[in-house]
Tab-separated table of C-alpha atoms in Angstrom:
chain	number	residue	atom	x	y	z
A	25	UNK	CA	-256.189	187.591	181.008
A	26	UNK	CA	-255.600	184.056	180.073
A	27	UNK	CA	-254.394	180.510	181.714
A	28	UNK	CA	-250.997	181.668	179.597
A	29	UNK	CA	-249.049	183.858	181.078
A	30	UNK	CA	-245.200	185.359	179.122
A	31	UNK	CA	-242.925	187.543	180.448
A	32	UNK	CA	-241.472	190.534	180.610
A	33	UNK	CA	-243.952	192.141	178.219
A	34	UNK	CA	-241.620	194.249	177.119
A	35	UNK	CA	-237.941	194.194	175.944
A	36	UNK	CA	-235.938	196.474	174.588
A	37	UNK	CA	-232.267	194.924	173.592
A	38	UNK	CA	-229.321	195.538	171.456
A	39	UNK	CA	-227.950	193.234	168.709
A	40	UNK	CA	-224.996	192.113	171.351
A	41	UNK	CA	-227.308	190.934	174.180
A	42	UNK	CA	-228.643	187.877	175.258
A	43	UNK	CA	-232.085	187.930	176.906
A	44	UNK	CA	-235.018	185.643	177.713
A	45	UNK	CA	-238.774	185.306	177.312
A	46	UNK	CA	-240.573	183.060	179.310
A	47	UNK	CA	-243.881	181.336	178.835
A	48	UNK	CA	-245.924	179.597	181.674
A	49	UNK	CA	-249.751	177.952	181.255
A	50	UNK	CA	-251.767	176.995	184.120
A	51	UNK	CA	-254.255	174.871	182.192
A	52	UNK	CA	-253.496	171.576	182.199
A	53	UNK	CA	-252.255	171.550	178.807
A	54	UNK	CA	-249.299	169.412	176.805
A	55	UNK	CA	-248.639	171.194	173.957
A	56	UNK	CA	-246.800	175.072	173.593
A	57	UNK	CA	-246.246	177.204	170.819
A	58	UNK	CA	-244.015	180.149	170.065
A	59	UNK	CA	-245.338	182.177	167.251
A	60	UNK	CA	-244.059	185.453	166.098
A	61	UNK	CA	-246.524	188.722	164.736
A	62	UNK	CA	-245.053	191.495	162.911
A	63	UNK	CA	-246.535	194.558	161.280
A	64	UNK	CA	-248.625	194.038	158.209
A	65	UNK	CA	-247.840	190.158	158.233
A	66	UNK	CA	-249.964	187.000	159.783
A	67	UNK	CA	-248.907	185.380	162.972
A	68	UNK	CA	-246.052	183.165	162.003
A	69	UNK	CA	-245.639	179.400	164.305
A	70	UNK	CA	-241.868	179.402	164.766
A	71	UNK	CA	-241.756	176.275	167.117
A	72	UNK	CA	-244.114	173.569	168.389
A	73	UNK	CA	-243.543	171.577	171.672
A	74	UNK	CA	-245.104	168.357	172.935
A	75	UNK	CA	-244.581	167.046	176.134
A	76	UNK	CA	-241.579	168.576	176.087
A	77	UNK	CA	-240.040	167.725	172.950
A	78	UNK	CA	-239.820	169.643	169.985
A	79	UNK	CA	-242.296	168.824	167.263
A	80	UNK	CA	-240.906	171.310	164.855
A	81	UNK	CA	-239.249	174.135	164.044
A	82	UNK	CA	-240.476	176.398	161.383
A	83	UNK	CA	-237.156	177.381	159.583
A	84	UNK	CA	-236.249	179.584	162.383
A	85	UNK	CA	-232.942	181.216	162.533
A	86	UNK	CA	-230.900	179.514	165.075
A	87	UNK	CA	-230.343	182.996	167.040
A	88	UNK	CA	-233.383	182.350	168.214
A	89	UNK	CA	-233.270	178.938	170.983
A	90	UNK	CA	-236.685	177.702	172.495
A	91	UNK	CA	-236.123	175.621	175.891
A	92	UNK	CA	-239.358	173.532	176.965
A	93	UNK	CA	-238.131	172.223	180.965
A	94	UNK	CA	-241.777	170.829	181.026
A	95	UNK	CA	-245.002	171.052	179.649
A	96	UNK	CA	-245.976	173.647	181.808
A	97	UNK	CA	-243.118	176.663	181.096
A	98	UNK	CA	-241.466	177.388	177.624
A	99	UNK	CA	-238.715	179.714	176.783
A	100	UNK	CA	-237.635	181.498	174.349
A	101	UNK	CA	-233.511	182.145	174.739
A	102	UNK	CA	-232.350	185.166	172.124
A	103	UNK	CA	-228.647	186.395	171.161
A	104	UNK	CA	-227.699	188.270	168.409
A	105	UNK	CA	-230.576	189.766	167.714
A	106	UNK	CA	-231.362	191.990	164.119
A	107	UNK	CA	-233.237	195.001	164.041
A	108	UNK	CA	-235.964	193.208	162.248
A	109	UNK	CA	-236.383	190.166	164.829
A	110	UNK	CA	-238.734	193.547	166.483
A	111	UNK	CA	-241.792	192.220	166.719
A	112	UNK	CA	-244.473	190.885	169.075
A	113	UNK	CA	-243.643	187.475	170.300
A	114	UNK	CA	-247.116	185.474	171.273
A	115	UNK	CA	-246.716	182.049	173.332
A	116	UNK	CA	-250.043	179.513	173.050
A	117	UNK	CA	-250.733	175.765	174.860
A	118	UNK	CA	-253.328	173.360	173.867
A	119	UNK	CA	-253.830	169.834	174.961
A	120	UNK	CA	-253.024	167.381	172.516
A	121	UNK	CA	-255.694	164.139	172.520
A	122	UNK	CA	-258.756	166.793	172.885
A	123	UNK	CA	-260.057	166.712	169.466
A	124	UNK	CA	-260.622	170.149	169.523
A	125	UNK	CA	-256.932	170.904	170.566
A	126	UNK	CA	-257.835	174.665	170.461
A	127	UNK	CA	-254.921	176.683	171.436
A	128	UNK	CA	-255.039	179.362	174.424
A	129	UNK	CA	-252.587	182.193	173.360
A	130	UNK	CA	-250.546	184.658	176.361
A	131	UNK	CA	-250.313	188.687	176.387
A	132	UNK	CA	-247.323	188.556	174.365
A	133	UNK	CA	-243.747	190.205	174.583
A	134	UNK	CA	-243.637	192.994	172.845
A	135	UNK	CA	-239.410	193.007	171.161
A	136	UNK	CA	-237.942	196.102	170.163
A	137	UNK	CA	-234.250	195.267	168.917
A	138	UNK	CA	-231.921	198.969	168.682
B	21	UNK	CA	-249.223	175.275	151.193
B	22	UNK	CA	-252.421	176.545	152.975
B	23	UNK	CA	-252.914	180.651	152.573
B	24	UNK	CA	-255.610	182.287	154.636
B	25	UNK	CA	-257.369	185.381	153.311
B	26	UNK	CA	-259.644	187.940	155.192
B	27	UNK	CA	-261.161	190.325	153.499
B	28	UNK	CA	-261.814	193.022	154.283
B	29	UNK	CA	-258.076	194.261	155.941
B	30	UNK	CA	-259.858	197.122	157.700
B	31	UNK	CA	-263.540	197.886	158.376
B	32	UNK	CA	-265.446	200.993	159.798
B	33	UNK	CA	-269.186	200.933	160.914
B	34	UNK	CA	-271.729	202.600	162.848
B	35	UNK	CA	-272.300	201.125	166.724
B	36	UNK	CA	-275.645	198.598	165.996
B	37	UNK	CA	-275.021	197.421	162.536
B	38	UNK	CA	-274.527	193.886	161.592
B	39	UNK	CA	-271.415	193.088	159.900
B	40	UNK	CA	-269.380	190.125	158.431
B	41	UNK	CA	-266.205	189.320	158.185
B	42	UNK	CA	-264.801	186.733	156.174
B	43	UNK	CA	-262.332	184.593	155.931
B	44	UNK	CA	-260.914	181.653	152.676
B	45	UNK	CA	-258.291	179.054	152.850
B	46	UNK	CA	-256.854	177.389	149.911
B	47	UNK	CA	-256.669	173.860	151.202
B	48	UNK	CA	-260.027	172.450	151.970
B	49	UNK	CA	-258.535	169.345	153.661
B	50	UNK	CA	-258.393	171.345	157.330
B	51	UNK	CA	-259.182	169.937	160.973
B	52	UNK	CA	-260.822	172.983	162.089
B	53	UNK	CA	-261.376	176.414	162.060
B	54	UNK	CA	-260.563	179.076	164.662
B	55	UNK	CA	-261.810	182.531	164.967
B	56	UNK	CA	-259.825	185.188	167.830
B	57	UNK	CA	-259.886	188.953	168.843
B	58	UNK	CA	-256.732	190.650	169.278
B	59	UNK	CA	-256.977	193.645	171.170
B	60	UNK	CA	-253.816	196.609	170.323
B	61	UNK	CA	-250.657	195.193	171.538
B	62	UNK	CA	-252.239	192.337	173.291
B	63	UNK	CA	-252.739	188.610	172.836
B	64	UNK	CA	-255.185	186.474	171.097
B	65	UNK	CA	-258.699	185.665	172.484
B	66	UNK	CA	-260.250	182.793	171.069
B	67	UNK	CA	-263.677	183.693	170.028
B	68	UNK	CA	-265.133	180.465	168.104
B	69	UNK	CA	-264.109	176.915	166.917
B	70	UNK	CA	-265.646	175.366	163.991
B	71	UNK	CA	-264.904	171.700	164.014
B	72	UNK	CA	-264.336	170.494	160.109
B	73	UNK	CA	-267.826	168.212	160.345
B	74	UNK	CA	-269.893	171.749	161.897
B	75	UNK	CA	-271.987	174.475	159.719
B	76	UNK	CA	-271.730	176.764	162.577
B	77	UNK	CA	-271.280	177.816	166.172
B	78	UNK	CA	-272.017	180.437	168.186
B	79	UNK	CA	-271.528	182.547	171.022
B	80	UNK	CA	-274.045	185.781	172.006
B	81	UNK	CA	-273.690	188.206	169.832
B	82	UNK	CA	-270.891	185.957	167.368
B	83	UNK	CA	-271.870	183.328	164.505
B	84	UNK	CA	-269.692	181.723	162.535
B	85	UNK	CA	-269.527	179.782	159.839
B	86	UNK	CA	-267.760	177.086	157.792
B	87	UNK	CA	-267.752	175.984	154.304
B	88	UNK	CA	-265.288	173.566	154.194
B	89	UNK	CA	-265.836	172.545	150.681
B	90	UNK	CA	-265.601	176.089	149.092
B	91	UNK	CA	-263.182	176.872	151.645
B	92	UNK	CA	-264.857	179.962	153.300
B	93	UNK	CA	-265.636	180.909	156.768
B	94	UNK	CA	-267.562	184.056	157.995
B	95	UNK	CA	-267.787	185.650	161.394
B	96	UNK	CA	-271.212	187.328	161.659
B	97	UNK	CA	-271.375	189.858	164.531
B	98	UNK	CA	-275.008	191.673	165.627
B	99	UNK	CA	-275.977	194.429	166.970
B	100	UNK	CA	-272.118	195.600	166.778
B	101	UNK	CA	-270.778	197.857	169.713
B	102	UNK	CA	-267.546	200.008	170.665
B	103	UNK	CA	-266.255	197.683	172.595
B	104	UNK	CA	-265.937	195.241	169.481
B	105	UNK	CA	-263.115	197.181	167.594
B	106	UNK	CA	-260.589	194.474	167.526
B	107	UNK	CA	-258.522	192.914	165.191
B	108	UNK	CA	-260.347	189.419	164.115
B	109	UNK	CA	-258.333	186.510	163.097
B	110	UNK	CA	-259.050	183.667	161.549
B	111	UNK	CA	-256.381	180.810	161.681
B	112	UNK	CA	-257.639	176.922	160.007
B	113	UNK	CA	-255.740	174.042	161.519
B	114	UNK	CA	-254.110	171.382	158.960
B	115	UNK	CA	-255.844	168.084	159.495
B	116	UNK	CA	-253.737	164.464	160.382
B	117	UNK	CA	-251.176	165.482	162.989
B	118	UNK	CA	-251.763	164.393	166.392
B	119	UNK	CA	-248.987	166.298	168.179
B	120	UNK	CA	-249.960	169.431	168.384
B	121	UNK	CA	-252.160	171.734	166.276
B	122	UNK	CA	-250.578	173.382	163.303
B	123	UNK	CA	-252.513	176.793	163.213
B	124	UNK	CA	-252.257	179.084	159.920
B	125	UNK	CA	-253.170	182.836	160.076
B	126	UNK	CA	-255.067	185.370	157.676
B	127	UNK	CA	-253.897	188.733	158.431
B	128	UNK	CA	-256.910	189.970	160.120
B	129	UNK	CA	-259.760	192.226	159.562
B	130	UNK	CA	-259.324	195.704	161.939
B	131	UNK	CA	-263.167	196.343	162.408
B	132	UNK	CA	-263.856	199.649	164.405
B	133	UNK	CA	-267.202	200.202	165.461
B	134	UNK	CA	-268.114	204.136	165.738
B	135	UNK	CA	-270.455	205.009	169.105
């Protein structure tokens, strides 16, 4: 296991509910990432945080809503899900300033939308 | 747009035979390079960095390359074992940003080492 740490690691939800993932690092770090793997595809970044405020936002469909309280813990808020938002959902910190800025990624939470 | 290739998608060997993996990119003008194992249904372990100015690192059993200019990377493992059947990813970060590290993916090479 890692310094990252997401949970639940896995959800199972219908297209009416509203659930959360959560995201917490215990390294030190600035920056947080949400990034979203599905089958047969690479890892996609869907939003960047720094020091708490969002860097960007990768054309992500506004269903999905990323909170960022501090740069310890990010969340990811969901509603309205579609069947093909299932996927695993992989959170990642770095710290910004290092010049290596290599990025330490969580277990995941795995999504499974009915 | 940078696009990350690994060939090959899926790879079966014998346990003790040297293999590579490798990795291009498109866009030559990257920060650095970042190798990671991905276990079945788990996160991402990251395995090797290659700053942009580095030939190589490595780690035991791991060396990998970088050659930035004919954008190529390669991921040499020795002596390969069970416990090595992963998924490898490579992911090259986009050079110039300061907040916060724009990674892109390949889609991975599935190795599977046979005992």
């Amino acid at each position: 296991e890692t310094g990252v740490t997401q949970t639940p690691r896995h959800l199972v939800m219908g297209m009416t509910n509203k659930k959360s993932l959560k995201c917490e690092q215990h390294l030190g770090h600035n920056a947080m990432y949400w990034y979203k793997q599905s089958a047969k595809k690479p890892l996609e970044l869907m939003f960047v945080y720094n020091f708490k405020e969002q860097t960007e936002n990768n054309s992500v469909p506004s269903r999905f809503s990323p909170e960022c309280p501090n740069s310890s813990h990010l969340f990811l808020h969901l509603h309205t899900l579609q069947p093909e938002d299932s996927a695993l959902y992989l959170c990642a910190s770095s710290r910004v300033g290092n010049s290596y800025n290599e990025q330490f990624f969580g277990p995941g939470t795995r999504l499974t939308v009915l | 747009k940078q696009e990350v290739t690994q060939i090959p998608a899926a790879l079966s060997v014998p346990e003790g035979e040297n293999l590579v993996l490798n990795c291009s990119f498109t866009d030559s003008a990257i920060y650095n390079l970042q190798w990671f194992r991905q276990d079945p249904g788990k996160g991402l372990t990251s395995l090797l960095l290659i700053q942009s100015s580095q030939r190589e690192q490595t780690s035991g059993r791991l060396n990998a390359s970088l050659d930035k200019s004919s954008g190529r990377s390669t991921l040499y493992i020795a002596a390969s074992q069970p416990g090595d059947s992963a998924t490898y990813l490579c992911a090259v970060r986009r050079g110039g940003e300061t907040s916060g590290s724009r990674l892109t993916f390949g889609e991975g090479t599935q190795l599977t080492v046979n005992p």
